Coordinates of C-alpha atoms in Angstrom, one line a residue:
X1 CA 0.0 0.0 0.0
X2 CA 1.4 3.7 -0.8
X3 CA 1.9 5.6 2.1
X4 CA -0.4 9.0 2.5
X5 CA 0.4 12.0 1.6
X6 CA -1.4 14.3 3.5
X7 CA -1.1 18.1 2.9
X8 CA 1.1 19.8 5.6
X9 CA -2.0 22.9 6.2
X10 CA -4.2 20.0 6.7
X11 CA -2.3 18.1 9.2
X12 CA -0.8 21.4 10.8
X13 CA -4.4 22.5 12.0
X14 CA -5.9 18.3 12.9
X15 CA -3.0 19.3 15.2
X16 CA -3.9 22.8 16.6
X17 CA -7.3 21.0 16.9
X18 CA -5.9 18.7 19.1
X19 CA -3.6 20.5 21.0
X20 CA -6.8 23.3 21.9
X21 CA -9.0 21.2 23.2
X22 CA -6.4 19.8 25.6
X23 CA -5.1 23.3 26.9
X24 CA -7.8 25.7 26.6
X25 CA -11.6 25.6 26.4
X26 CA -12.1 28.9 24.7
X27 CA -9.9 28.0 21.9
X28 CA -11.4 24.7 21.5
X29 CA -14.9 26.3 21.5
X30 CA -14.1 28.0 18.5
X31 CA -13.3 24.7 16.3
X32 CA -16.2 22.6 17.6
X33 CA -19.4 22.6 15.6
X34 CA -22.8 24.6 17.2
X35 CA -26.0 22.3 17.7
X36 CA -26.9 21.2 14.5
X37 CA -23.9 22.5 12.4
X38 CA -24.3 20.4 9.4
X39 CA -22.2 18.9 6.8
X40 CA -23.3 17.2 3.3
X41 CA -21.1 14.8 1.2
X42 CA -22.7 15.1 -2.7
X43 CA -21.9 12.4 -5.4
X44 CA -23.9 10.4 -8.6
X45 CA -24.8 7.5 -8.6
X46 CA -24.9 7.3 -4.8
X47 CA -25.7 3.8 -4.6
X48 CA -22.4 2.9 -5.9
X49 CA -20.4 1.4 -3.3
X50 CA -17.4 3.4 -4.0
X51 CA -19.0 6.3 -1.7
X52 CA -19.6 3.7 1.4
X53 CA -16.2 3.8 3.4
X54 CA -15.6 7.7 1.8
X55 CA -18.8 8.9 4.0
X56 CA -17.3 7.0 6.6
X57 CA -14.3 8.9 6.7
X58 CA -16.6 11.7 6.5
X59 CA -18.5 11.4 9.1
X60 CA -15.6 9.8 11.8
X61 CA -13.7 13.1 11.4
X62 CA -17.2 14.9 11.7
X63 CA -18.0 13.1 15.3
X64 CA -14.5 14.2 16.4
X65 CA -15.8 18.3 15.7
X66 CA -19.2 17.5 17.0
X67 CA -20.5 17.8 14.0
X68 CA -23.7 16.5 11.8
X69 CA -23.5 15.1 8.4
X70 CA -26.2 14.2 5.2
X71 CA -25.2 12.0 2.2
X72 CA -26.7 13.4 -0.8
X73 CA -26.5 13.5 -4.6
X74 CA -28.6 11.5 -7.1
X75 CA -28.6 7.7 -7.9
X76 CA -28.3 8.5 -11.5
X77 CA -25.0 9.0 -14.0
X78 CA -26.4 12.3 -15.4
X79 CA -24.8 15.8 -14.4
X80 CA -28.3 17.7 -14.8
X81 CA -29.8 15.2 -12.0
X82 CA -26.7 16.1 -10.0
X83 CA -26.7 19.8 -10.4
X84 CA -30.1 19.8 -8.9
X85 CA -29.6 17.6 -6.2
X86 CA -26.5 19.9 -5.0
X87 CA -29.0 23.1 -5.1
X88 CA -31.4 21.2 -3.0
X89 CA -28.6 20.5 -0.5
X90 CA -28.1 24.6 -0.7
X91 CA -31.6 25.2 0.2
X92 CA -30.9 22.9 3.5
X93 CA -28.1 26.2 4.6
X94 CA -25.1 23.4 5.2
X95 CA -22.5 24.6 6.9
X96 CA -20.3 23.3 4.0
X97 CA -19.9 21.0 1.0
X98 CA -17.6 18.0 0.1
X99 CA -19.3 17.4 -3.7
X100 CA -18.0 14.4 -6.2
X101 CA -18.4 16.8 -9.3
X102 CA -19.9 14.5 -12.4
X103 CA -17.6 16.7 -14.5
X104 CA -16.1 19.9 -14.2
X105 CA -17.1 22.6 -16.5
X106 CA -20.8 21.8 -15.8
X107 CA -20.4 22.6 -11.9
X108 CA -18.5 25.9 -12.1
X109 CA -21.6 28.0 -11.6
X110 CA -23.3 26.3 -9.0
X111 CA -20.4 25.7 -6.8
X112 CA -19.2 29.7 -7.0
X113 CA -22.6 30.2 -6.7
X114 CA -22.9 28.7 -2.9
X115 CA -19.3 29.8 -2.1
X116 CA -20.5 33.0 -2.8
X117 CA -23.7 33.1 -0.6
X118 CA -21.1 32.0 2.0
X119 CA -21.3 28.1 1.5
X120 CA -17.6 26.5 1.0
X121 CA -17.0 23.7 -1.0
X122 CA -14.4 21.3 -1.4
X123 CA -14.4 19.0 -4.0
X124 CA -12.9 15.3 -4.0
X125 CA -11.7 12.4 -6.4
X126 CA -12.9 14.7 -9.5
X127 CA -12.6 18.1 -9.4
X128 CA -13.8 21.8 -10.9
X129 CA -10.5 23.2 -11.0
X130 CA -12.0 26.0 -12.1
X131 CA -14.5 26.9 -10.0
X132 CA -14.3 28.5 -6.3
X133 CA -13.7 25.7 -4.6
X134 CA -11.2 26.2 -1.9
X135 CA -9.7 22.7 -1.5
X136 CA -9.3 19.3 -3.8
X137 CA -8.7 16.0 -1.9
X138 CA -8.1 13.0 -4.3
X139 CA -5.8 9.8 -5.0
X140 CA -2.6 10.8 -7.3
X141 CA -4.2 10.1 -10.9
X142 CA -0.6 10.1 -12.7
X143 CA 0.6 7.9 -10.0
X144 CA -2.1 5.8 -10.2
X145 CA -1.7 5.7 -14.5
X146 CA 2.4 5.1 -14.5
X147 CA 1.9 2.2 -11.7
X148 CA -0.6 0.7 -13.7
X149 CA 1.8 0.8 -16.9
X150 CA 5.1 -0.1 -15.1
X151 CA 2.8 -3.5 -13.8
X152 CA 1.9 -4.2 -17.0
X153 CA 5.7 -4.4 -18.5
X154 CA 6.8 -5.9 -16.3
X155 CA 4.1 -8.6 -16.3
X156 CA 4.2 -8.8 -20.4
X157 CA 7.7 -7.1 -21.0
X158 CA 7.8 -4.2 -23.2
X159 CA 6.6 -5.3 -27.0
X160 CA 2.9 -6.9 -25.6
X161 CA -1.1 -5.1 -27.3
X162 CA -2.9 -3.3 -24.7
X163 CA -6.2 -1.7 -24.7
X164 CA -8.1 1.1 -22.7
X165 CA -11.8 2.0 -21.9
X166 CA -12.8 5.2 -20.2
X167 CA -15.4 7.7 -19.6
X168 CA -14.9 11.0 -21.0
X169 CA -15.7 14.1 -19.0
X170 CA -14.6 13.2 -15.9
X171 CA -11.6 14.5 -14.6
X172 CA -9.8 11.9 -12.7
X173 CA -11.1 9.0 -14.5
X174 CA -9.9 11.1 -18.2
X175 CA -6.3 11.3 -16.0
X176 CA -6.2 8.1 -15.7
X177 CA -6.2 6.8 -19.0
X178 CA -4.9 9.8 -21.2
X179 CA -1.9 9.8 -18.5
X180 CA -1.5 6.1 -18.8
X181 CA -1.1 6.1 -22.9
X182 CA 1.4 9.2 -22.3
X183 CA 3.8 7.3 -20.2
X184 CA 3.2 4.1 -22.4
X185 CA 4.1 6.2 -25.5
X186 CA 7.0 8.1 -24.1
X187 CA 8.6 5.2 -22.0
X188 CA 7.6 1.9 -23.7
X189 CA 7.1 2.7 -27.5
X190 CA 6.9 -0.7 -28.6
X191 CA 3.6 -1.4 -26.6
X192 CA 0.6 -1.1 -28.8
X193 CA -2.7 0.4 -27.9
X194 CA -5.0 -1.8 -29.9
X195 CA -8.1 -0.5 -28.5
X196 CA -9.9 2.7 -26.8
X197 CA -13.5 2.6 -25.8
X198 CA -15.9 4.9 -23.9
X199 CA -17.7 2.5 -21.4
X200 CA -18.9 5.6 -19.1
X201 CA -18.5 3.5 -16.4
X202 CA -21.7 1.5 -17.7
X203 CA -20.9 -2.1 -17.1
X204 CA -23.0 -3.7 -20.1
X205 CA -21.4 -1.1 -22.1
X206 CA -18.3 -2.8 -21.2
X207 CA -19.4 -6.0 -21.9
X208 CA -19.4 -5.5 -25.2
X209 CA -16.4 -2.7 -25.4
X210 CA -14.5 -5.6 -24.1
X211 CA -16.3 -8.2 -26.4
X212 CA -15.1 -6.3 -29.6
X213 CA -11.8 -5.3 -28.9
X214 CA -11.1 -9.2 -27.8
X215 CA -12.5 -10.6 -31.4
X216 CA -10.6 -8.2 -33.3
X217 CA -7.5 -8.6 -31.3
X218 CA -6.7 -12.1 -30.2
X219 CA -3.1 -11.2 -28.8
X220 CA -4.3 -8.7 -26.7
X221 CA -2.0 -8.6 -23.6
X222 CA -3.4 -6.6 -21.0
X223 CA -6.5 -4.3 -20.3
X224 CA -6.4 -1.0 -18.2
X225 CA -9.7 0.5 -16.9
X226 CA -10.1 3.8 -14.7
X227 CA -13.2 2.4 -12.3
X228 CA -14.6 -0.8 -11.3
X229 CA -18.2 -0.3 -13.1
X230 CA -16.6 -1.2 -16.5
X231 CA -14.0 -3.5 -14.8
X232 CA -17.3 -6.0 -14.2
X233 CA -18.7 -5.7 -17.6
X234 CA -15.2 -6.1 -19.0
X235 CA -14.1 -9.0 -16.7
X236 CA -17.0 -10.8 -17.7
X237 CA -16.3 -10.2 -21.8
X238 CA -13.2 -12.0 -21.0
X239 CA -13.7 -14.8 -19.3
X240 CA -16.9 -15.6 -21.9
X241 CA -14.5 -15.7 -24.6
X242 CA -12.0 -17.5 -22.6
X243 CA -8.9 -15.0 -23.0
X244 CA -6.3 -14.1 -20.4
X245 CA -5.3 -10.3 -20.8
X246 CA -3.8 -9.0 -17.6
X247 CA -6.9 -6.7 -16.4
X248 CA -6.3 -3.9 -14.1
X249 CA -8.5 -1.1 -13.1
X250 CA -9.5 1.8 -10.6
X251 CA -11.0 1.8 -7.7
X252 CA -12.3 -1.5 -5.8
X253 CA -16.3 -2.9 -5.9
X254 CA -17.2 -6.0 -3.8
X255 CA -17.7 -7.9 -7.2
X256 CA -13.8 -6.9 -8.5
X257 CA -12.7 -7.8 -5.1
X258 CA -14.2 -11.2 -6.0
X259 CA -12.8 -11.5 -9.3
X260 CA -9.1 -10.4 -8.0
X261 CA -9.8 -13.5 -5.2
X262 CA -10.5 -15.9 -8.0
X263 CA -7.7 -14.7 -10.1
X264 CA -10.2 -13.4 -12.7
X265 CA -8.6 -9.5 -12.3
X266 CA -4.7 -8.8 -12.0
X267 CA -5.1 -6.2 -9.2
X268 CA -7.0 -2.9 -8.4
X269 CA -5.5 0.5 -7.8
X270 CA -8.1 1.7 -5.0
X271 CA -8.2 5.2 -4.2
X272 CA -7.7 4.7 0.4
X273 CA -11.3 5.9 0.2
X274 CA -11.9 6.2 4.2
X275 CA -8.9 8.7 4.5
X276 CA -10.6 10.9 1.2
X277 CA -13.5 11.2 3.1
X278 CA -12.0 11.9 6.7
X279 CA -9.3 15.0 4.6
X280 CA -12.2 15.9 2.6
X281 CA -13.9 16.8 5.7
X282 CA -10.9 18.4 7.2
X283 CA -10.7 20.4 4.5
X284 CA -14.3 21.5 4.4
X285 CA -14.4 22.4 8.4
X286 CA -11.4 24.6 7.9
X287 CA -12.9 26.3 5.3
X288 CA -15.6 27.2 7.1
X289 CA -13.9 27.7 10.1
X290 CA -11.0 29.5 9.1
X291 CA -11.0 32.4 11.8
X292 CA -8.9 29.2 14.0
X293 CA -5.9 30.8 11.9
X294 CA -4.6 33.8 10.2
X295 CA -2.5 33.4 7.0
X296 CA 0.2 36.0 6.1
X297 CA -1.7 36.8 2.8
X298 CA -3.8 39.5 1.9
X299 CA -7.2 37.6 2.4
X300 CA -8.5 40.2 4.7
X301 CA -8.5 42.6 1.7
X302 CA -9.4 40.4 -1.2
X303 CA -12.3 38.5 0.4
X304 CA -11.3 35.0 -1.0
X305 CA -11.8 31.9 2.1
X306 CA -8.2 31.9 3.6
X307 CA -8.0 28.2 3.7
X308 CA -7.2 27.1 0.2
X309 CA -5.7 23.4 -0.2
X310 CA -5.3 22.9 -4.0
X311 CA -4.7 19.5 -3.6
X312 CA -4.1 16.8 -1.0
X313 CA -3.1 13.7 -2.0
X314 CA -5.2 10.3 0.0
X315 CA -3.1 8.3 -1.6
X316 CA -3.8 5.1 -3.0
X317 CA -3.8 1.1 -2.3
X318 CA -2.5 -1.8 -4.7
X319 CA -5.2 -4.9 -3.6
X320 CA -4.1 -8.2 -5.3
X321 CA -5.4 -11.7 -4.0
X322 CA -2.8 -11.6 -1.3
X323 CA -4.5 -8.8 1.0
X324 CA -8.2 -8.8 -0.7
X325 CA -9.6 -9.5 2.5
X326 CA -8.6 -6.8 3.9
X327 CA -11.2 -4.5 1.6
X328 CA -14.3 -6.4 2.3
X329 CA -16.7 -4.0 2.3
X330 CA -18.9 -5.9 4.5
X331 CA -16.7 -6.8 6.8
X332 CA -15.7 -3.3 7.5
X333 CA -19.5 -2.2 7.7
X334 CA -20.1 -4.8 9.7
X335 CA -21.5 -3.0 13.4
X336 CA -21.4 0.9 11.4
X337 CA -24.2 2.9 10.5
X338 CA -24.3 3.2 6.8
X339 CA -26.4 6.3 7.4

């Protein structure tokens, strides 16, 4: 497993945290949460299990404020549906956002929108970089991609057929693969990409992505997916028709895990997704809690929220069949409110 790389603002002030409510009540009264100070944690497709232990981080670093939380968003994979379900969480008056933008562009004007009617909002694991958000909190994409490539050389060597499938629009997941056919290009030109399909994380769609790219290229060596949707669909494409490409994907699901046990899937790059949520909120109490601090900047003057993270990094965990148990998902849920 990577080790975390934690932004040193974040960590600085979980520290001053700490250290006020050991030393001095006042202090500590001014980074606990009033009655009914709420949080809310906004995603799509919010029945995907990829949000589970992330709104468990959420809420653990929430209890530790006194804090409240909601998990919100829309069980759909449609940006308009997910728009609307973030302005409904705005007419709730959170005390803040952590929001899984669909895509970027698209969310711009709603998140400056609430930042400006005094409603900070962090984003995590994709991002609207250019929007007002004052922090981002994600796994290291490129990290993730050149991993992914250096696996599959040295699995296949350096002259093997490859292919990709991917779903355009969002951020990290467009990382992911346009990063990975960089540093295959760049570092390993004798590797072939023999096939690139949009699956938009749609795993029937990936099915048959999978399906066609196997027909039309027997040899094919090794498949790279950014998210565990497509990695079910595609799984099941290849063991139908029998094949062996090395298949390695994004994120974990407790159907991959299964497949990775059985030997059916290489290994899954899987964003730590408890320590996302638990920075993301962090990052999101600070924000709206700035007044703990005071920057040497000129925020008093130009009005912006003095905590600004750009980008913390949750890092990421390699699961293989050797520690797959360790990522049950029941397991870990086992005696915790999912709520």
């Amino acid at each position: 497993m990577r080790k975390f790389a934690i932004a040193g603002a974040v960590a600085s002030l979980a520290i001053t945290a700490v250290a006020a409510n050991t030393t001095s009540a006042s202090a500590a009264e001014t980074i606990q949460c009033e009655p009914g100070e709420t949080y809310v944690m906004n995603v799509m497709v919010s029945s995907h299990p990829y949000w589970v232990p992330v709104y468990q981080g959420f809420k653990q670093a929430a209890a530790a404020f006194g804090c409240e939380t909601i998990f919100s968003g829309t069980p759909d994979y449609d940006i308009t549906k997910q728009i609307a379900s973030f302005e409904q969480d705005l007419v709730k008056s959170p005390a803040g956002i952590l929001l899984h933008p669909m895509q970027a562009d698209p969310f711009i004007q709603p998140i400056d929108q609430a930042v400006d009617g005094g409603t900070p909002v962090v984003t995590f694991a994709a991002d609207s970089p250019n929007s007002k958000r004052s922090s981002y909190i994600t796994s290291d994409n490129l990290a993730e991609a050149k991993f992914a490539a250096e696996e599959i050389v040295k699995q296949l060597g350096d002259s093997a057929e490859y292919a990709v499938l991917e779903n355009p629009g969002q951020s990290n997941h467009d990382l992911r693969v346009t990063a990975f056919i960089s540093y295959m290009e760049d570092n390993y030109p004798d590797m072939k990409l023999v096939g690139r399909q949009a699956t938009n994380q749609d795993s029937n769609a990936a099915y048959r992505a999978t399906a066609s790219i196997l027909q039309a290229n027997p040899n094919l060596g090794a498949l790279w997916i950014p998210e565990a949707g497509s990695a079910e669909g595609a799984v099941s494409a290849v063991i139908e028709a029998g094949a062996s490409p090395l298949v390695i994907h994004a994120d974990i699901t407790p159907t991959t895990l299964e497949h990775i046990k059985a030997g059916n899937i290489h290994m899954a790059l899987s964003p730590n997704q408890g320590m996302q949520g638990f920075l993301g909120f962090l990052a999101t109490f600070f924000a709206v809690h700035s007044e703990v601090f005071d920057p040497f900047n000129d925020y008093k003057v130009s009005g912006y929220t003095p905590f600004q993270l750009p980008f913390a990094d949750n890092g990421f965990a390699v699961i293989t069949k050797a520690n797959a148990e360790s990522f049950d998902l029941n397991k870990y849920m086992e005696g915790r409110d999912p709520n």
